[in-house]
Amino acid sequence: MSPVTRAGVGAILFTADEIAEAVSGLAERLARDLPSEPIVLVGVLKGALFLTADLARALPPQVDARLDYLAVSSYAGARSAGEVRLVQDVSLDLAGKHVVIVEDIVDTGLTLQYLRGHLGRRKPASLRACALLDKPYRRSVDVTLEYAGFACPDAFIVGYGLDYQELYRNLPYLAKLDVRASEG
Ligand code: IMP
Ligand code: MG
């Protein structure tokens, strides 16, 4: 049976296996860059929920990693609202820690720019960003993304945490969404 069973969910861009491979690659690069320092992975809810969990478990066990989350709202429907609002903050003390922002996707870059400013004020030893998906041609601000799993085409993507109006997050793969068909 085809795994595509939902209205509007189109071509699979990356399968669950390809995602797992990309996440291992991200974990390897992080572990290479921060082999013995205390790391805090800060997952951005809700989109990076699965990525943060999988990335944490893909790190070698000797890496001193802690987990935290924050939540922002910035995205209404299929178009960025342009304004980022902090809905829930981290709970750990980030001072002196090597903080890695874990995002589902970087599109205009506005959310990441906001988060770099917000978390940078907590005096971390270093601040990096990691995203599963990157749409570099969509940037409206110049923001650094140190680790990206996949460059992705100019399409609206759902699955593996990414949603359209709170739907499709549970899909184990990443697929293009035909927004009109999903509402039909
Ligand atoms: P940015 O602030 O424009 O970079 O947008 C970042 C946020 O917009 C991401 O964390 C996602 O929540 C959302 N977003 C951007 N592109 C997509 C997409 O193709 N599918 C689902 N969500 C997206
Ligand atoms: Mg998000």
PDB file of C-alpha atoms and ligand atoms in Angstrom:
ATOM      1  CA  MET A   1       0.000   0.000   0.000  1.00  0.00           C
ATOM      2  CA  SER A   2       1.229   3.483  -0.765  1.00  0.00           C
ATOM      3  CA  PRO A   3       2.251   5.358   2.382  1.00  0.00           C
ATOM      4  CA  VAL A   4       0.500   8.451   1.007  1.00  0.00           C
ATOM      5  CA  THR A   5      -2.998   8.253   2.363  1.00  0.00           C
ATOM      6  CA  ARG A   6      -3.928  11.815   3.170  1.00  0.00           C
ATOM      7  CA  ALA A   7      -5.640  14.346   0.958  1.00  0.00           C
ATOM      8  CA  GLY A   8      -3.211  16.957  -0.278  1.00  0.00           C
ATOM      9  CA  VAL A   9      -0.066  15.109   0.738  1.00  0.00           C
ATOM     10  CA  GLY A  10       1.967  14.867  -2.425  1.00  0.00           C
ATOM     11  CA  ALA A  11       5.359  13.518  -3.388  1.00  0.00           C
ATOM     12  CA  ILE A  12       7.562  12.167  -0.623  1.00  0.00           C
ATOM     13  CA  LEU A  13      10.727  14.266  -0.586  1.00  0.00           C
ATOM     14  CA  PHE A  14      12.635  12.368   2.084  1.00  0.00           C
ATOM     15  CA  THR A  15      11.772   8.957   3.466  1.00  0.00           C
ATOM     16  CA  ALA A  16      12.054   7.978   7.126  1.00  0.00           C
ATOM     17  CA  ASP A  17      15.342   6.191   6.332  1.00  0.00           C
ATOM     18  CA  GLU A  18      16.768   9.240   4.585  1.00  0.00           C
ATOM     19  CA  ILE A  19      15.758  11.415   7.537  1.00  0.00           C
ATOM     20  CA  ALA A  20      17.454   9.012   9.975  1.00  0.00           C
ATOM     21  CA  GLU A  21      20.627   9.137   7.887  1.00  0.00           C
ATOM     22  CA  ALA A  22      20.577  12.946   7.804  1.00  0.00           C
ATOM     23  CA  VAL A  23      20.006  13.104  11.567  1.00  0.00           C
ATOM     24  CA  SER A  24      22.990  10.777  12.157  1.00  0.00           C
ATOM     25  CA  GLY A  25      25.094  13.067   9.979  1.00  0.00           C
ATOM     26  CA  LEU A  26      24.024  16.121  11.989  1.00  0.00           C
ATOM     27  CA  ALA A  27      24.803  14.318  15.258  1.00  0.00           C
ATOM     28  CA  GLU A  28      28.245  13.312  13.971  1.00  0.00           C
ATOM     29  CA  ARG A  29      29.086  16.872  13.002  1.00  0.00           C
ATOM     30  CA  LEU A  30      27.905  18.209  16.366  1.00  0.00           C
ATOM     31  CA  ALA A  31      29.889  15.602  18.278  1.00  0.00           C
ATOM     32  CA  ARG A  32      32.967  16.387  16.206  1.00  0.00           C
ATOM     33  CA  ASP A  33      32.662  20.130  16.872  1.00  0.00           C
ATOM     34  CA  LEU A  34      31.744  19.800  20.572  1.00  0.00           C
ATOM     35  CA  PRO A  35      33.378  16.560  21.721  1.00  0.00           C
ATOM     36  CA  SER A  36      33.675  17.195  25.457  1.00  0.00           C
ATOM     37  CA  GLU A  37      31.802  20.387  26.247  1.00  0.00           C
ATOM     38  CA  PRO A  38      28.421  20.571  27.976  1.00  0.00           C
ATOM     39  CA  ILE A  39      25.815  20.938  25.226  1.00  0.00           C
ATOM     40  CA  VAL A  40      22.227  22.063  25.575  1.00  0.00           C
ATOM     41  CA  LEU A  41      19.975  21.140  22.679  1.00  0.00           C
ATOM     42  CA  VAL A  42      17.152  23.680  22.589  1.00  0.00           C
ATOM     43  CA  GLY A  43      14.325  22.275  20.490  1.00  0.00           C
ATOM     44  CA  VAL A  44      11.871  24.740  18.982  1.00  0.00           C
ATOM     45  CA  LEU A  45       8.352  23.481  19.562  1.00  0.00           C
ATOM     46  CA  LYS A  46       6.448  22.028  18.033  1.00  0.00           C
ATOM     47  CA  GLY A  47       8.115  21.487  14.668  1.00  0.00           C
ATOM     48  CA  ALA A  48      11.473  20.274  16.010  1.00  0.00           C
ATOM     49  CA  LEU A  49      10.010  17.891  18.588  1.00  0.00           C
ATOM     50  CA  PHE A  50      10.947  14.716  16.704  1.00  0.00           C
ATOM     51  CA  LEU A  51      14.240  16.069  15.363  1.00  0.00           C
ATOM     52  CA  THR A  52      15.385  17.067  18.854  1.00  0.00           C
ATOM     53  CA  ALA A  53      14.507  13.656  20.287  1.00  0.00           C
ATOM     54  CA  ASP A  54      16.185  11.759  17.437  1.00  0.00           C
ATOM     55  CA  LEU A  55      19.241  14.024  17.347  1.00  0.00           C
ATOM     56  CA  ALA A  56      19.786  13.646  21.107  1.00  0.00           C
ATOM     57  CA  ARG A  57      19.730   9.849  20.783  1.00  0.00           C
ATOM     58  CA  ALA A  58      22.014   9.893  17.751  1.00  0.00           C
ATOM     59  CA  LEU A  59      24.767  11.691  19.699  1.00  0.00           C
ATOM     60  CA  PRO A  60      27.523   9.421  20.997  1.00  0.00           C
ATOM     61  CA  PRO A  61      26.770   8.536  24.651  1.00  0.00           C
ATOM     62  CA  GLN A  62      29.907  10.278  25.912  1.00  0.00           C
ATOM     63  CA  VAL A  63      28.574  13.664  24.777  1.00  0.00           C
ATOM     64  CA  ASP A  64      27.374  15.668  27.789  1.00  0.00           C
ATOM     65  CA  ALA A  65      24.041  16.760  26.319  1.00  0.00           C
ATOM     66  CA  ARG A  66      21.053  18.279  28.057  1.00  0.00           C
ATOM     67  CA  LEU A  67      17.648  18.916  26.555  1.00  0.00           C
ATOM     68  CA  ASP A  68      15.437  21.940  26.708  1.00  0.00           C
ATOM     69  CA  TYR A  69      12.595  23.324  24.656  1.00  0.00           C
ATOM     70  CA  LEU A  70      11.028  26.631  23.875  1.00  0.00           C
ATOM     71  CA  ALA A  71       8.008  27.525  21.798  1.00  0.00           C
ATOM     72  CA  VAL A  72       7.489  30.359  19.363  1.00  0.00           C
ATOM     73  CA  SER A  73       4.606  31.260  17.166  1.00  0.00           C
ATOM     74  CA  SER A  74       5.428  32.895  13.881  1.00  0.00           C
ATOM     75  CA  TYR A  75       3.601  31.107  11.184  1.00  0.00           C
ATOM     76  CA  ALA A  76      -0.035  31.453  10.232  1.00  0.00           C
ATOM     77  CA  GLY A  77      -1.016  28.857   7.632  1.00  0.00           C
ATOM     78  CA  ALA A  78       1.295  28.499   4.674  1.00  0.00           C
ATOM     79  CA  ARG A  79       2.829  31.948   4.833  1.00  0.00           C
ATOM     80  CA  SER A  80       5.155  33.414   7.429  1.00  0.00           C
ATOM     81  CA  ALA A  81       3.446  36.057   9.546  1.00  0.00           C
ATOM     82  CA  GLY A  82       6.791  37.819   9.865  1.00  0.00           C
ATOM     83  CA  GLU A  83       6.455  38.453  13.589  1.00  0.00           C
ATOM     84  CA  VAL A  84       7.969  36.034  16.082  1.00  0.00           C
ATOM     85  CA  ARG A  85       6.476  35.673  19.551  1.00  0.00           C
ATOM     86  CA  LEU A  86       7.931  33.650  22.418  1.00  0.00           C
ATOM     87  CA  VAL A  87       5.207  31.384  23.789  1.00  0.00           C
ATOM     88  CA  GLN A  88       7.307  29.281  26.176  1.00  0.00           C
ATOM     89  CA  ASP A  89      10.878  29.848  27.322  1.00  0.00           C
ATOM     90  CA  VAL A  90      13.662  27.407  28.230  1.00  0.00           C
ATOM     91  CA  SER A  91      14.001  26.268  31.820  1.00  0.00           C
ATOM     92  CA  LEU A  92      17.735  25.452  32.072  1.00  0.00           C
ATOM     93  CA  ASP A  93      20.487  27.939  32.875  1.00  0.00           C
ATOM     94  CA  LEU A  94      22.345  28.373  29.583  1.00  0.00           C
ATOM     95  CA  ALA A  95      25.248  30.441  30.930  1.00  0.00           C
ATOM     96  CA  GLY A  96      28.565  28.864  29.969  1.00  0.00           C
ATOM     97  CA  LYS A  97      26.882  26.087  27.976  1.00  0.00           C
ATOM     98  CA  HIS A  98      27.268  25.324  24.289  1.00  0.00           C
ATOM     99  CA  VAL A  99      23.757  25.915  23.061  1.00  0.00           C
ATOM    100  CA  VAL A 100      22.418  24.375  19.869  1.00  0.00           C
ATOM    101  CA  ILE A 101      19.098  25.687  18.580  1.00  0.00           C
ATOM    102  CA  VAL A 102      17.247  22.797  16.941  1.00  0.00           C
ATOM    103  CA  GLU A 103      14.731  23.921  14.312  1.00  0.00           C
ATOM    104  CA  ASP A 104      12.574  22.009  11.868  1.00  0.00           C
ATOM    105  CA  ILE A 105      13.111  24.347   8.921  1.00  0.00           C
ATOM    106  CA  VAL A 106      14.690  27.721   8.258  1.00  0.00           C
ATOM    107  CA  ASP A 107      12.678  29.685   5.725  1.00  0.00           C
ATOM    108  CA  THR A 108      12.837  33.515   5.885  1.00  0.00           C
ATOM    109  CA  GLY A 109      15.241  33.199   8.827  1.00  0.00           C
ATOM    110  CA  LEU A 110      13.192  35.549  11.020  1.00  0.00           C
ATOM    111  CA  THR A 111      12.506  32.918  13.686  1.00  0.00           C
ATOM    112  CA  LEU A 112      16.160  31.895  13.870  1.00  0.00           C
ATOM    113  CA  GLN A 113      17.286  35.518  14.002  1.00  0.00           C
ATOM    114  CA  TYR A 114      14.916  36.138  16.900  1.00  0.00           C
ATOM    115  CA  LEU A 115      16.064  32.996  18.727  1.00  0.00           C
ATOM    116  CA  ARG A 116      19.759  33.783  18.271  1.00  0.00           C
ATOM    117  CA  GLY A 117      19.114  37.162  19.892  1.00  0.00           C
ATOM    118  CA  HIS A 118      16.957  35.752  22.674  1.00  0.00           C
ATOM    119  CA  LEU A 119      19.280  32.878  23.622  1.00  0.00           C
ATOM    120  CA  GLY A 120      22.446  34.904  23.020  1.00  0.00           C
ATOM    121  CA  ARG A 121      21.449  37.112  25.952  1.00  0.00           C
ATOM    122  CA  ARG A 122      21.695  34.071  28.288  1.00  0.00           C
ATOM    123  CA  LYS A 123      25.501  34.201  28.009  1.00  0.00           C
ATOM    124  CA  PRO A 124      26.065  30.771  26.451  1.00  0.00           C
ATOM    125  CA  ALA A 125      29.673  29.723  25.786  1.00  0.00           C
ATOM    126  CA  SER A 126      28.656  29.336  22.148  1.00  0.00           C
ATOM    127  CA  LEU A 127      25.454  29.418  20.153  1.00  0.00           C
ATOM    128  CA  ARG A 128      24.830  27.354  17.026  1.00  0.00           C
ATOM    129  CA  ALA A 129      21.801  26.426  14.992  1.00  0.00           C
ATOM    130  CA  CYS A 130      20.809  23.122  13.472  1.00  0.00           C
ATOM    131  CA  ALA A 131      17.820  22.552  11.209  1.00  0.00           C
ATOM    132  CA  LEU A 132      16.588  19.504   9.379  1.00  0.00           C
ATOM    133  CA  LEU A 133      15.526  21.536   6.354  1.00  0.00           C
ATOM    134  CA  ASP A 134      16.857  24.714   4.822  1.00  0.00           C
ATOM    135  CA  LYS A 135      15.274  26.975   2.197  1.00  0.00           C
ATOM    136  CA  PRO A 136      18.271  29.289   1.660  1.00  0.00           C
ATOM    137  CA  TYR A 137      16.735  31.093  -1.331  1.00  0.00           C
ATOM    138  CA  ARG A 138      13.817  32.245   0.841  1.00  0.00           C
ATOM    139  CA  ARG A 139      15.879  34.261   3.361  1.00  0.00           C
ATOM    140  CA  SER A 140      14.759  37.768   4.152  1.00  0.00           C
ATOM    141  CA  VAL A 141      17.436  38.242   6.830  1.00  0.00           C
ATOM    142  CA  ASP A 142      21.097  37.265   6.949  1.00  0.00           C
ATOM    143  CA  VAL A 143      21.291  34.660   9.693  1.00  0.00           C
ATOM    144  CA  THR A 144      23.795  31.870  10.302  1.00  0.00           C
ATOM    145  CA  LEU A 145      22.680  28.247  10.178  1.00  0.00           C
ATOM    146  CA  GLU A 146      25.653  26.050  11.066  1.00  0.00           C
ATOM    147  CA  TYR A 147      24.093  22.633  10.484  1.00  0.00           C
ATOM    148  CA  ALA A 148      21.422  21.762   7.930  1.00  0.00           C
ATOM    149  CA  GLY A 149      20.184  18.270   7.099  1.00  0.00           C
ATOM    150  CA  PHE A 150      18.685  18.917   3.670  1.00  0.00           C
ATOM    151  CA  ALA A 151      18.338  21.820   1.306  1.00  0.00           C
ATOM    152  CA  CYS A 152      14.736  21.660   0.229  1.00  0.00           C
ATOM    153  CA  PRO A 153      12.834  22.802  -2.824  1.00  0.00           C
ATOM    154  CA  ASP A 154      10.482  25.769  -2.894  1.00  0.00           C
ATOM    155  CA  ALA A 155       7.412  23.908  -1.703  1.00  0.00           C
ATOM    156  CA  PHE A 156       5.422  23.679   1.472  1.00  0.00           C
ATOM    157  CA  ILE A 157       6.701  20.655   3.397  1.00  0.00           C
ATOM    158  CA  VAL A 158       4.917  18.594   6.029  1.00  0.00           C
ATOM    159  CA  GLY A 159       5.724  15.570   8.164  1.00  0.00           C
ATOM    160  CA  TYR A 160       8.282  14.608  10.811  1.00  0.00           C
ATOM    161  CA  GLY A 161       7.069  17.457  13.012  1.00  0.00           C
ATOM    162  CA  LEU A 162       6.267  19.991  10.309  1.00  0.00           C
ATOM    163  CA  ASP A 163       2.638  20.948  10.098  1.00  0.00           C
ATOM    164  CA  TYR A 164       0.048  22.744   8.087  1.00  0.00           C
ATOM    165  CA  GLN A 165      -2.494  24.171  10.542  1.00  0.00           C
ATOM    166  CA  GLU A 166      -1.423  21.562  13.143  1.00  0.00           C
ATOM    167  CA  LEU A 167      -1.979  18.629  10.783  1.00  0.00           C
ATOM    168  CA  TYR A 168       0.491  16.131   9.278  1.00  0.00           C
ATOM    169  CA  ARG A 169       3.143  16.421  12.025  1.00  0.00           C
ATOM    170  CA  ASN A 170       2.875  12.685  12.689  1.00  0.00           C
ATOM    171  CA  LEU A 171       3.874  11.575   9.172  1.00  0.00           C
ATOM    172  CA  PRO A 172       7.193   9.688   9.478  1.00  0.00           C
ATOM    173  CA  TYR A 173       8.465  11.115   6.168  1.00  0.00           C
ATOM    174  CA  LEU A 174       8.732  14.595   4.650  1.00  0.00           C
ATOM    175  CA  ALA A 175       6.346  15.334   1.810  1.00  0.00           C
ATOM    176  CA  LYS A 176       5.168  18.237  -0.273  1.00  0.00           C
ATOM    177  CA  LEU A 177       1.750  19.540   0.580  1.00  0.00           C
ATOM    178  CA  ASP A 178      -0.675  20.748  -2.017  1.00  0.00           C
ATOM    179  CA  VAL A 179      -2.376  23.272   0.231  1.00  0.00           C
ATOM    180  CA  ARG A 180      -5.471  23.601  -1.969  1.00  0.00           C
ATOM    181  CA  ALA A 181      -6.030  19.849  -2.230  1.00  0.00           C
ATOM    182  CA  SER A 182      -5.579  19.461   1.546  1.00  0.00           C
ATOM    183  CA  GLU A 183      -8.463  21.849   2.092  1.00  0.00           C
ATOM    184  CA  GLY A 184     -10.656  20.347  -0.618  1.00  0.00           C
TER     185      GLY A 184
HETATM  186  P1  IMP B   1      11.011  31.481   9.207  1.00  0.00           P
HETATM  187  O1  IMP B   1      10.925  32.357  10.432  1.00  0.00           O
HETATM  188  O2  IMP B   1      10.366  32.139   8.005  1.00  0.00           O
HETATM  189  O3  IMP B   1      12.412  31.003   8.904  1.00  0.00           O
HETATM  190  O4  IMP B   1      10.088  30.264   9.440  1.00  0.00           O
HETATM  191  C1  IMP B   1      10.405  29.310  10.306  1.00  0.00           C
HETATM  192  C2  IMP B   1       9.185  28.521  10.692  1.00  0.00           C
HETATM  193  O5  IMP B   1       8.151  28.553   9.721  1.00  0.00           O
HETATM  194  C3  IMP B   1       9.573  27.075  10.825  1.00  0.00           C
HETATM  195  O6  IMP B   1      10.053  26.804  12.119  1.00  0.00           O
HETATM  196  C4  IMP B   1       8.285  26.360  10.504  1.00  0.00           C
HETATM  197  O7  IMP B   1       7.523  26.231  11.671  1.00  0.00           O
HETATM  198  C5  IMP B   1       7.581  27.271   9.550  1.00  0.00           C
HETATM  199  N1  IMP B   1       7.758  26.830   8.142  1.00  0.00           N
HETATM  200  C6  IMP B   1       8.493  27.408   7.178  1.00  0.00           C
HETATM  201  N2  IMP B   1       8.440  26.716   6.018  1.00  0.00           N
HETATM  202  C7  IMP B   1       7.631  25.662   6.259  1.00  0.00           C
HETATM  203  C8  IMP B   1       7.193  24.544   5.452  1.00  0.00           C
HETATM  204  O8  IMP B   1       7.527  24.364   4.258  1.00  0.00           O
HETATM  205  N3  IMP B   1       6.384  23.660   6.078  1.00  0.00           N
HETATM  206  C9  IMP B   1       6.000  23.775   7.392  1.00  0.00           C
HETATM  207  N4  IMP B   1       6.389  24.793   8.166  1.00  0.00           N
HETATM  208  C10 IMP B   1       7.200  25.732   7.610  1.00  0.00           C
HETATM  209 MG    MG B   2       8.750  25.761  13.584  1.00  0.00          MG
END
